[in-house]
Amino acid sequence: MITLILLGALTLGMLSWALGGAAIFRRGQGLSTMSLGSCAISILLACVYFGREIRAQHWDNLTDTADAMLFSAVILIGVTLCLNAAAWLRARLCGRHA
């Protein structure tokens, strides 16, 4: 079960970047919304993983992975927000010149 949770978080994280990148080149905000949603669910799955480890009292696993999970979450959120901000700016700038 842990493997599925972590693979789901990784897959949704990559999907959020792919959708954010696609939103730059397509009109409409649907892809940006899905990108941010995928990012949020990915972070939620990481929290579920930590919750399961806490309930199982696997303190060594938590202390080994806590810094890496925090770093990964910061990178995931930062890149997702940058991609979606670029998509938003492109939509605004192209809308004014059209």
CSV table of C-alpha atoms in Angstrom, one decimal:
chain,number,residue,atom,x,y,z
A,1,MET,CA,0.0,0.0,0.0
A,2,ILE,CA,2.8,2.4,0.8
A,3,THR,CA,4.3,1.8,-2.6
A,4,LEU,CA,1.0,2.7,-4.3
A,5,ILE,CA,0.7,5.9,-2.2
A,6,LEU,CA,4.3,7.0,-3.1
A,7,LEU,CA,3.9,6.1,-6.8
A,8,GLY,CA,0.6,8.0,-6.9
A,9,ALA,CA,2.2,11.0,-5.3
A,10,LEU,CA,5.1,10.9,-7.9
A,11,THR,CA,2.7,10.4,-10.8
A,12,LEU,CA,0.4,13.2,-9.8
A,13,GLY,CA,3.4,15.5,-9.2
A,14,MET,CA,4.7,14.8,-12.7
A,15,LEU,CA,1.2,15.2,-14.1
A,16,SER,CA,0.9,18.6,-12.4
A,17,TRP,CA,4.1,19.8,-14.2
A,18,ALA,CA,2.9,18.4,-17.6
A,19,LEU,CA,-0.4,20.1,-17.3
A,20,GLY,CA,1.2,23.3,-16.2
A,21,GLY,CA,3.5,23.2,-19.2
A,22,ALA,CA,0.6,22.4,-21.5
A,23,ALA,CA,-1.4,25.3,-20.1
A,24,ILE,CA,1.3,27.7,-21.3
A,25,PHE,CA,0.6,26.7,-24.9
A,26,ARG,CA,-3.2,26.3,-24.8
A,27,ARG,CA,-5.9,28.8,-24.1
A,28,GLY,CA,-8.3,28.5,-21.2
A,29,GLN,CA,-7.7,27.9,-17.5
A,30,GLY,CA,-8.9,24.3,-17.4
A,31,LEU,CA,-5.4,22.8,-17.5
A,32,SER,CA,-4.1,25.2,-14.9
A,33,THR,CA,-6.9,24.1,-12.5
A,34,MET,CA,-6.1,20.5,-13.1
A,35,SER,CA,-2.4,21.1,-12.6
A,36,LEU,CA,-2.9,22.8,-9.2
A,37,GLY,CA,-5.4,20.0,-8.2
A,38,SER,CA,-2.8,17.3,-9.1
A,39,CYS,CA,-0.2,19.1,-7.1
A,40,ALA,CA,-2.5,19.4,-4.1
A,41,ILE,CA,-3.5,15.7,-4.3
A,42,SER,CA,0.2,14.7,-4.6
A,43,ILE,CA,1.0,16.6,-1.4
A,44,LEU,CA,-2.0,15.0,0.3
A,45,LEU,CA,-0.7,11.6,-0.6
A,46,ALA,CA,2.6,12.4,1.0
A,47,CYS,CA,0.8,13.4,4.1
A,48,VAL,CA,-1.1,10.1,4.1
A,49,TYR,CA,2.3,8.3,3.9
A,50,PHE,CA,3.5,10.2,6.9
A,51,GLY,CA,0.3,9.5,8.8
A,52,ARG,CA,0.6,5.8,8.1
A,53,GLU,CA,4.2,5.8,9.3
A,54,ILE,CA,3.3,7.7,12.5
A,55,ARG,CA,0.5,5.2,13.3
A,56,ALA,CA,2.9,2.3,12.7
A,57,GLN,CA,5.5,4.1,14.8
A,58,HIS,CA,8.2,3.8,12.2
A,59,TRP,CA,10.2,6.7,13.6
A,60,ASP,CA,13.4,5.8,11.7
A,61,ASN,CA,11.6,6.0,8.4
A,62,LEU,CA,10.1,9.4,9.3
A,63,THR,CA,13.4,10.9,10.4
A,64,ASP,CA,15.2,9.5,7.3
A,65,THR,CA,12.7,10.9,4.8
A,66,ALA,CA,11.3,14.1,6.4
A,67,ASP,CA,13.9,16.5,5.0
A,68,ALA,CA,13.7,14.9,1.5
A,69,MET,CA,9.9,15.1,1.5
A,70,LEU,CA,9.9,18.7,2.6
A,71,PHE,CA,12.4,19.6,-0.2
A,72,SER,CA,10.4,17.6,-2.7
A,73,ALA,CA,7.2,19.4,-1.7
A,74,VAL,CA,8.8,22.8,-2.0
A,75,ILE,CA,10.2,22.0,-5.5
A,76,LEU,CA,6.8,20.6,-6.6
A,77,ILE,CA,4.8,23.6,-5.4
A,78,GLY,CA,7.4,26.1,-6.7
A,79,VAL,CA,7.6,24.6,-10.2
A,80,THR,CA,3.9,24.1,-10.4
A,81,LEU,CA,3.2,27.7,-9.4
A,82,CYS,CA,5.8,29.1,-11.8
A,83,LEU,CA,4.3,27.1,-14.7
A,84,ASN,CA,0.8,28.2,-13.9
A,85,ALA,CA,1.9,31.8,-13.4
A,86,ALA,CA,3.6,31.7,-16.9
A,87,ALA,CA,0.4,30.3,-18.4
A,88,TRP,CA,-1.7,33.0,-16.7
A,89,LEU,CA,0.7,35.7,-17.9
A,90,ARG,CA,0.7,34.4,-21.5
A,91,ALA,CA,-3.1,34.3,-21.5
A,92,ARG,CA,-3.2,37.9,-20.2
A,93,LEU,CA,-0.7,39.2,-22.7
A,94,CYS,CA,-2.1,37.3,-25.7
A,95,GLY,CA,-5.6,38.4,-24.7
A,96,ARG,CA,-4.5,42.1,-24.8
A,97,HIS,CA,-2.8,41.9,-28.1
A,98,ALA,CA,-5.4,39.9,-29.9
